[in-house]
mmCIF file of N, CA and C in Angstrom:
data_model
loop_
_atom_site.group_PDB
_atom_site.id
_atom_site.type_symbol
_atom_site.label_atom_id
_atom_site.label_comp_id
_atom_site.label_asym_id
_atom_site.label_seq_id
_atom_site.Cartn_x
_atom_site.Cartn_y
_atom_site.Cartn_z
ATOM 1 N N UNK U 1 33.384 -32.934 91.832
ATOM 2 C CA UNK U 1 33.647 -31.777 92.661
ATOM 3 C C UNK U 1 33.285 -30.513 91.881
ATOM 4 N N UNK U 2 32.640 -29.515 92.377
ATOM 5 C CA UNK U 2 31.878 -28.216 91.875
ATOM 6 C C UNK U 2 33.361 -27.243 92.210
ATOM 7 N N UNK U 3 33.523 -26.612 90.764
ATOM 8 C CA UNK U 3 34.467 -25.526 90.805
ATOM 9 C C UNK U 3 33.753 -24.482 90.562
ATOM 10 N N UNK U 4 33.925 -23.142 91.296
ATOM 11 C CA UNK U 4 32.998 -22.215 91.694
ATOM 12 C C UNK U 4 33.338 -21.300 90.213
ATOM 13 N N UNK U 5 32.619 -20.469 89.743
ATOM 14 C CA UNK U 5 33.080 -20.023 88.701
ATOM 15 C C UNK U 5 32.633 -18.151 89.234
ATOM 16 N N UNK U 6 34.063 -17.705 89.260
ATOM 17 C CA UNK U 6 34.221 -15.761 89.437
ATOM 18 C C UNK U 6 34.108 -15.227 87.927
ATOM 19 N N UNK U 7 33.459 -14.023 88.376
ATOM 20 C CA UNK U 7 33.743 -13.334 87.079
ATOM 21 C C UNK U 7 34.982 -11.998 87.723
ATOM 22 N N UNK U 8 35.461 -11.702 87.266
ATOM 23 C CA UNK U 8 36.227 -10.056 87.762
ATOM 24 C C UNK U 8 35.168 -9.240 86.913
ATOM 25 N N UNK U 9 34.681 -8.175 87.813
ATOM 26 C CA UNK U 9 33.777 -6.856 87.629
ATOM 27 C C UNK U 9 34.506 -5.555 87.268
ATOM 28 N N UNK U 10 35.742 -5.446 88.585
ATOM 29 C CA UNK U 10 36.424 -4.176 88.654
ATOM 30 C C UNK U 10 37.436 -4.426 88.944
ATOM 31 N N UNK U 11 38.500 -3.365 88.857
ATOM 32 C CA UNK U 11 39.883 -3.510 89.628
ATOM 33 C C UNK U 11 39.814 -1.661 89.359
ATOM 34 N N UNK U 12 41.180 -1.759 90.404
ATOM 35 C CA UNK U 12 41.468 -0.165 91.274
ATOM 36 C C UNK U 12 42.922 -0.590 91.104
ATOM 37 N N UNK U 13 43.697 0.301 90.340
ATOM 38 C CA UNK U 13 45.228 0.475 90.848
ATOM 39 C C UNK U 13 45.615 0.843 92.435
ATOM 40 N N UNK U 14 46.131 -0.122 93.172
ATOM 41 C CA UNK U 14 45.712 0.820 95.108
ATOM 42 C C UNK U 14 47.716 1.409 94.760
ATOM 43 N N UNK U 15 48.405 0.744 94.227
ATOM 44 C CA UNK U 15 50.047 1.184 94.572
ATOM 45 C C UNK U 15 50.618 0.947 93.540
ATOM 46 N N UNK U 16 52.009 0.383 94.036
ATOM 47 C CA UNK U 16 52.969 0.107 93.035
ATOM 48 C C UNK U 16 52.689 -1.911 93.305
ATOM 49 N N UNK U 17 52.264 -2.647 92.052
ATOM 50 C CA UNK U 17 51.709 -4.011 91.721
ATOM 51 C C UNK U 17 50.368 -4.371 92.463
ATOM 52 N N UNK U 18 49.925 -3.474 92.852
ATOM 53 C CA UNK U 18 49.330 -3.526 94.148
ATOM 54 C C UNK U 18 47.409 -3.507 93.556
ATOM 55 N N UNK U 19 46.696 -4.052 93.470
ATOM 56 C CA UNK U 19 45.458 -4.222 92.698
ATOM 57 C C UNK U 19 44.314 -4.660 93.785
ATOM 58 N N UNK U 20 43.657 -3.707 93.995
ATOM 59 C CA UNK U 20 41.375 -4.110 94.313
ATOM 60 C C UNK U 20 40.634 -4.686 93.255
ATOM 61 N N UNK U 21 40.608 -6.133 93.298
ATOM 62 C CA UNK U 21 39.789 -6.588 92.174
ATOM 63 C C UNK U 21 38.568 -7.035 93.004
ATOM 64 N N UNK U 22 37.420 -6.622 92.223
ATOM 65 C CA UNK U 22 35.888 -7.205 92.437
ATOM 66 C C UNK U 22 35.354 -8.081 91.741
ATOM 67 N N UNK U 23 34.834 -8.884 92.552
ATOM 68 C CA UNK U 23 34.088 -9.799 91.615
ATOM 69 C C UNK U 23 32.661 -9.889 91.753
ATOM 70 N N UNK U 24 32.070 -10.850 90.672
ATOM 71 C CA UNK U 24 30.963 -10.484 90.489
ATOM 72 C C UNK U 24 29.989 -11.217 91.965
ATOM 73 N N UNK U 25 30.326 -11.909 92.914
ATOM 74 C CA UNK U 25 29.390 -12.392 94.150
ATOM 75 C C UNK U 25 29.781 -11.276 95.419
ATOM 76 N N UNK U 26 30.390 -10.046 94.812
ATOM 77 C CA UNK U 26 30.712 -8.665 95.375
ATOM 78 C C UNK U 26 31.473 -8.958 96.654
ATOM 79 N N UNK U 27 32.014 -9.525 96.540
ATOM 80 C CA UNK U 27 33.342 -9.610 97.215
ATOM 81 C C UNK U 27 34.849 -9.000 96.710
ATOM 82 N N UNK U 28 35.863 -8.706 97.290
ATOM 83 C CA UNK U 28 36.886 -8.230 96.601
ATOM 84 C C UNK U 28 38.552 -9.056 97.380
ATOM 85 N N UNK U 29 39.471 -8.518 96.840
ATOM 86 C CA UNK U 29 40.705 -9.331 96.979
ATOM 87 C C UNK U 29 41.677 -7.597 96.916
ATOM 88 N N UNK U 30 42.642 -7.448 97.328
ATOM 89 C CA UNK U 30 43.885 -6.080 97.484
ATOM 90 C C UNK U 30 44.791 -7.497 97.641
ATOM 91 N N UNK U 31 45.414 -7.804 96.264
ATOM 92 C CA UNK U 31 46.727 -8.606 95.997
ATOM 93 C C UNK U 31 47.676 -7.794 95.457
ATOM 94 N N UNK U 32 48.519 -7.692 96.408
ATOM 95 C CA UNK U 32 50.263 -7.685 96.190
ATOM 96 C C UNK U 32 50.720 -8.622 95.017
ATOM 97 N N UNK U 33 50.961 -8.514 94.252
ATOM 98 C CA UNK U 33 51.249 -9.182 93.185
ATOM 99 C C UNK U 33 53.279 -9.199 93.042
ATOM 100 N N UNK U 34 53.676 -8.556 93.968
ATOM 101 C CA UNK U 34 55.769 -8.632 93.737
ATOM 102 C C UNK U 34 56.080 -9.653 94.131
ATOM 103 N N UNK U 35 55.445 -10.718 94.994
ATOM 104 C CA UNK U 35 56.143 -11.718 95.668
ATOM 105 C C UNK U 35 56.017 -12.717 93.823
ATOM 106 N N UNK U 36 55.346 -12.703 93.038
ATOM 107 C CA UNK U 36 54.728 -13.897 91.831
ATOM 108 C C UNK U 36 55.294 -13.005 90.297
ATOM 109 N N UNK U 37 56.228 -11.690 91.028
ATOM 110 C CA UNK U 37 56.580 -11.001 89.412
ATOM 111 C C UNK U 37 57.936 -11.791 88.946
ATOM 112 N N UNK U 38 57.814 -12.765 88.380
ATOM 113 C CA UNK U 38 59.304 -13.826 88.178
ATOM 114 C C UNK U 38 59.136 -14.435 86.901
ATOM 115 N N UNK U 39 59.714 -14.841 86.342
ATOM 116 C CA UNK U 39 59.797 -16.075 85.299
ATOM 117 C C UNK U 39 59.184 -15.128 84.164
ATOM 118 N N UNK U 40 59.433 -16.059 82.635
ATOM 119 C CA UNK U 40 59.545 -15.575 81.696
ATOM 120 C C UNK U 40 57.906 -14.992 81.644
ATOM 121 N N UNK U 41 56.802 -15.381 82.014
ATOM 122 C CA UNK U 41 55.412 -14.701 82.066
ATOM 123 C C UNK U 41 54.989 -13.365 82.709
ATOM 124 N N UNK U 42 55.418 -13.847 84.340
ATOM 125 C CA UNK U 42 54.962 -12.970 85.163
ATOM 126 C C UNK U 42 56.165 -11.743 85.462
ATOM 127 N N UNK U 43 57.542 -11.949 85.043
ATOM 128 C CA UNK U 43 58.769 -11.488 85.225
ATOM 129 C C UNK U 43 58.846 -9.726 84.406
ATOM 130 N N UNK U 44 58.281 -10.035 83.069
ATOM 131 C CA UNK U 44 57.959 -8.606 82.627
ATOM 132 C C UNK U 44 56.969 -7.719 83.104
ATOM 133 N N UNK U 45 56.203 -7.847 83.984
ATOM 134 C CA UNK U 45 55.164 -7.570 84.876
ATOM 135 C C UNK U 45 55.844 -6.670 85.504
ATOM 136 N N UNK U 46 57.802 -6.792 85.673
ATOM 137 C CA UNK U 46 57.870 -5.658 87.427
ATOM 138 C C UNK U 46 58.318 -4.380 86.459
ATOM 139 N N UNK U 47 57.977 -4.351 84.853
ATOM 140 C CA UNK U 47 57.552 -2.893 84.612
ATOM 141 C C UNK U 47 56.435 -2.423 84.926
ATOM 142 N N UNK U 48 56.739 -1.244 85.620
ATOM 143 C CA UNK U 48 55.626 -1.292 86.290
ATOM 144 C C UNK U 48 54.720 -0.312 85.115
ATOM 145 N N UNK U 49 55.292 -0.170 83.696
ATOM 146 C CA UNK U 49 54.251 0.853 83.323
ATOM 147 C C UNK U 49 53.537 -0.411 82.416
ATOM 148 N N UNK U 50 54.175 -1.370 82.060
ATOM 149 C CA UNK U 50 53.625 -2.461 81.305
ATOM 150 C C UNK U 50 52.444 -3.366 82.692
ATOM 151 N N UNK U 51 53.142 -3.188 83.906
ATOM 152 C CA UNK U 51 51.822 -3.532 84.990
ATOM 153 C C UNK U 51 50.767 -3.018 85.078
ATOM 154 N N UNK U 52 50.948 -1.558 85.023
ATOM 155 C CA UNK U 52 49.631 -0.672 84.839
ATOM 156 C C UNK U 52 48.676 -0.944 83.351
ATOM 157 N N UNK U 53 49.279 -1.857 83.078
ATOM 158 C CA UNK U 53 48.537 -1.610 81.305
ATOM 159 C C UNK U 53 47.324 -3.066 81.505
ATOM 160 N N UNK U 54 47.177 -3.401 82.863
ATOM 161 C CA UNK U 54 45.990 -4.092 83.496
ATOM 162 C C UNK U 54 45.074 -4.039 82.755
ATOM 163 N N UNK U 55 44.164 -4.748 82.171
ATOM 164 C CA UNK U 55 42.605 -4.693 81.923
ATOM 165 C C UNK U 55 41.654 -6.149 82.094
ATOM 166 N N UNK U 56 40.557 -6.000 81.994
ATOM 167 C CA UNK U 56 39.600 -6.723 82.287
ATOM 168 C C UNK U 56 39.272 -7.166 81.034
ATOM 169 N N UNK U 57 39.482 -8.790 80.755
ATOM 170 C CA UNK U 57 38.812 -9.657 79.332
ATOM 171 C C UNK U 57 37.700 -9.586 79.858
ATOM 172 N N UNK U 58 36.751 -9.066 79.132
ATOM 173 C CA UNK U 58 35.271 -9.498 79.242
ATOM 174 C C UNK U 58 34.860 -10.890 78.677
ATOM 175 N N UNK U 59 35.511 -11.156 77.918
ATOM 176 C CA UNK U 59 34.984 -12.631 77.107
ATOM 177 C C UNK U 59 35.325 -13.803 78.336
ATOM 178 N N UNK U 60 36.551 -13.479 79.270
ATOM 179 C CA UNK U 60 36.492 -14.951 80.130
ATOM 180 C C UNK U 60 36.878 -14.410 81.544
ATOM 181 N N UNK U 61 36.274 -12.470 81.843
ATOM 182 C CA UNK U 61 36.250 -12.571 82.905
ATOM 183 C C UNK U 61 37.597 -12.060 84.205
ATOM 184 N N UNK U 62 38.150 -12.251 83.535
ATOM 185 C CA UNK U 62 39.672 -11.920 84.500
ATOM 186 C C UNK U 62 40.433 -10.756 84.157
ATOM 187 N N UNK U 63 41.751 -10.958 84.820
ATOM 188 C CA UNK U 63 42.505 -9.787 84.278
ATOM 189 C C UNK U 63 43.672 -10.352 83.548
ATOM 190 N N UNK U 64 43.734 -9.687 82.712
ATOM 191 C CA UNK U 64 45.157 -9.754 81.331
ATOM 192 C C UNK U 64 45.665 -8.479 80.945
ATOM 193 N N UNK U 65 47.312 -8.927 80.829
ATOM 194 C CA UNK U 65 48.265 -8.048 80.605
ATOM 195 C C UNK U 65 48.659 -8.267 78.928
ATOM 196 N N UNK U 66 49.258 -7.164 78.297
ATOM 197 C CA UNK U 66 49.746 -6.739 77.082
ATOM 198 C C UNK U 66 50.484 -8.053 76.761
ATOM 199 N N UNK U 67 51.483 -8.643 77.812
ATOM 200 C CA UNK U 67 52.281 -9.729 77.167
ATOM 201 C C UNK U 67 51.502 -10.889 77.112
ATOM 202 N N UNK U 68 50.202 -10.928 77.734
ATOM 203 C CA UNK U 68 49.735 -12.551 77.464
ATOM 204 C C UNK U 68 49.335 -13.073 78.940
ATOM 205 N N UNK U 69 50.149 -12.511 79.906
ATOM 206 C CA UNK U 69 49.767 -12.785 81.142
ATOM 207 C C UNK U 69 48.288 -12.966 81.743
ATOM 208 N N UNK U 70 48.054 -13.466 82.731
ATOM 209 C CA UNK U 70 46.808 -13.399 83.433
ATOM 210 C C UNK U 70 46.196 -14.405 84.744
ATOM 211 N N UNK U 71 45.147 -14.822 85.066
ATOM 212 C CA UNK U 71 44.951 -15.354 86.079
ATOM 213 C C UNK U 71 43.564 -15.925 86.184
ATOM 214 N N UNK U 72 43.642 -17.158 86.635
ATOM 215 C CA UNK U 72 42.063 -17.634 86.476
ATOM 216 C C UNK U 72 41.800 -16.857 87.247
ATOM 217 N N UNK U 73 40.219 -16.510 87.209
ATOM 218 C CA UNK U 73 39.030 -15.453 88.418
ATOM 219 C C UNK U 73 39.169 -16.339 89.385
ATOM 220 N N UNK U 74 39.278 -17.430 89.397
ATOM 221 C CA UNK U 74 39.318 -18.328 90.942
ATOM 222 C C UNK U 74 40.195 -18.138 91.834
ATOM 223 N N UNK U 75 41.732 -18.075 91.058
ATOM 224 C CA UNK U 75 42.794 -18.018 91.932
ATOM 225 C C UNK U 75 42.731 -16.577 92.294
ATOM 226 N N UNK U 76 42.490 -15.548 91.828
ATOM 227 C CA UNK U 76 42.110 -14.161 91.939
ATOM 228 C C UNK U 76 41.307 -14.194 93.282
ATOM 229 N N UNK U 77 40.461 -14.657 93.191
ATOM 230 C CA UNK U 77 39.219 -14.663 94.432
ATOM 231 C C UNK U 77 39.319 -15.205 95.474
ATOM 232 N N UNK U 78 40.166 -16.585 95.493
ATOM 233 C CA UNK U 78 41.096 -17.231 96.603
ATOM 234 C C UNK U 78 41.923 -16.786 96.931
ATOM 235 N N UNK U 79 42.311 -16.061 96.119
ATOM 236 C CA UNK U 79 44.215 -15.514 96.261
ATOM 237 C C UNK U 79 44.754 -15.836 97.980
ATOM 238 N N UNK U 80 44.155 -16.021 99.009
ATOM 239 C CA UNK U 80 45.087 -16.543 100.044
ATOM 240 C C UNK U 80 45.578 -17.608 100.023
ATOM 241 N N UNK U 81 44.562 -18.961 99.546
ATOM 242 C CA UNK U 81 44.358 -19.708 99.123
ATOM 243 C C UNK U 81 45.495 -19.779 98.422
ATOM 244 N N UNK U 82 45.562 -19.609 97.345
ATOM 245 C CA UNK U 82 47.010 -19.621 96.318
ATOM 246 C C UNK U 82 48.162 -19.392 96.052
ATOM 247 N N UNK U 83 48.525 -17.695 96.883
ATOM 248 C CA UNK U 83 49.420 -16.741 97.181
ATOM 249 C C UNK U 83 50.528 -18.005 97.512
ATOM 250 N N UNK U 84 51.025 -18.379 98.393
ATOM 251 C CA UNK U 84 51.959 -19.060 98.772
ATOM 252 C C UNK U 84 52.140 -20.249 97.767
ATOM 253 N N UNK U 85 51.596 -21.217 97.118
ATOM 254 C CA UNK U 85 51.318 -22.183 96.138
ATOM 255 C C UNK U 85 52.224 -21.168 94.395
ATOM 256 N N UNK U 86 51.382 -20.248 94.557
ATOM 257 C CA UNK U 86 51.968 -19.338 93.073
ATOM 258 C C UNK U 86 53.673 -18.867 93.423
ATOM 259 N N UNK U 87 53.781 -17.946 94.676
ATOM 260 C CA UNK U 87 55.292 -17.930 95.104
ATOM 261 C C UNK U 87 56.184 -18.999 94.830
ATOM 262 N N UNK U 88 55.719 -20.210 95.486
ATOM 263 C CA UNK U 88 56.862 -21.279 96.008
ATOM 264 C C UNK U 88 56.528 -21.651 94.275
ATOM 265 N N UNK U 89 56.010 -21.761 93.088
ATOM 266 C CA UNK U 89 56.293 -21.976 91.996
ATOM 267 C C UNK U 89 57.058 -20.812 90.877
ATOM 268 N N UNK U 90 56.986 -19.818 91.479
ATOM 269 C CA UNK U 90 57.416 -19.192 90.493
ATOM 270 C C UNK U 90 59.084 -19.344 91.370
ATOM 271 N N UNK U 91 59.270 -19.328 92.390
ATOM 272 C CA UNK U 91 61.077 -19.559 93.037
ATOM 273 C C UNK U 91 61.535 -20.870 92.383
ATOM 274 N N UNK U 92 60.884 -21.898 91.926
ATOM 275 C CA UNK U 92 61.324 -22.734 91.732
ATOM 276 C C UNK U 92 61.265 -22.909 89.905
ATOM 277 N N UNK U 93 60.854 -21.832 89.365
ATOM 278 C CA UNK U 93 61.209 -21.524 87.980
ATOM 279 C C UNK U 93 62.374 -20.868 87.589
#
């Protein structure tokens, strides 16, 4: 089975957790990210000034946070796809 491989290009702060990421087959994703801010990874995330501290790894492509956090470009690019799958795991952490 062929796993599609995203790069992340850009992201846009749009709110409060609230992120426009582009990728590189120029398509984009506006993920709400509060429903997945939980557990010992994603949980320091609902600072929101440590949220804003967002950037783009160029070496593999995605986005990563100060604590270590981050997200394959796939699930990023699916994110409907996932959104509910990432929730119902982080409630059950």
């Amino acid at each position: 089975m062929e796993h599609p491989i995203y790069r992340v290009t850009s992201f846009k702060i749009l709110g409060e957790y609230t992120l426009r990421i582009e990728f590189d087959d120029q398509t984009r994703q506006d993920i709400d990210f509060r429903p997945i801010l939980k557990g010992e990874l994603y949980g320091p995330l609902r600072d929101e000034a440590l949220f804003n501290q967002v950037c783009i790894d160029h070496e593999v492509h995605t986005l990563v946070w100060p604590n270590g956090a981050d997200f394959d470009p796939a699930t990023l690019h699916d994110w409907s796809e996932y959104s509910e799958a990432m929730s119902e795991m982080v409630r059950e952490s």
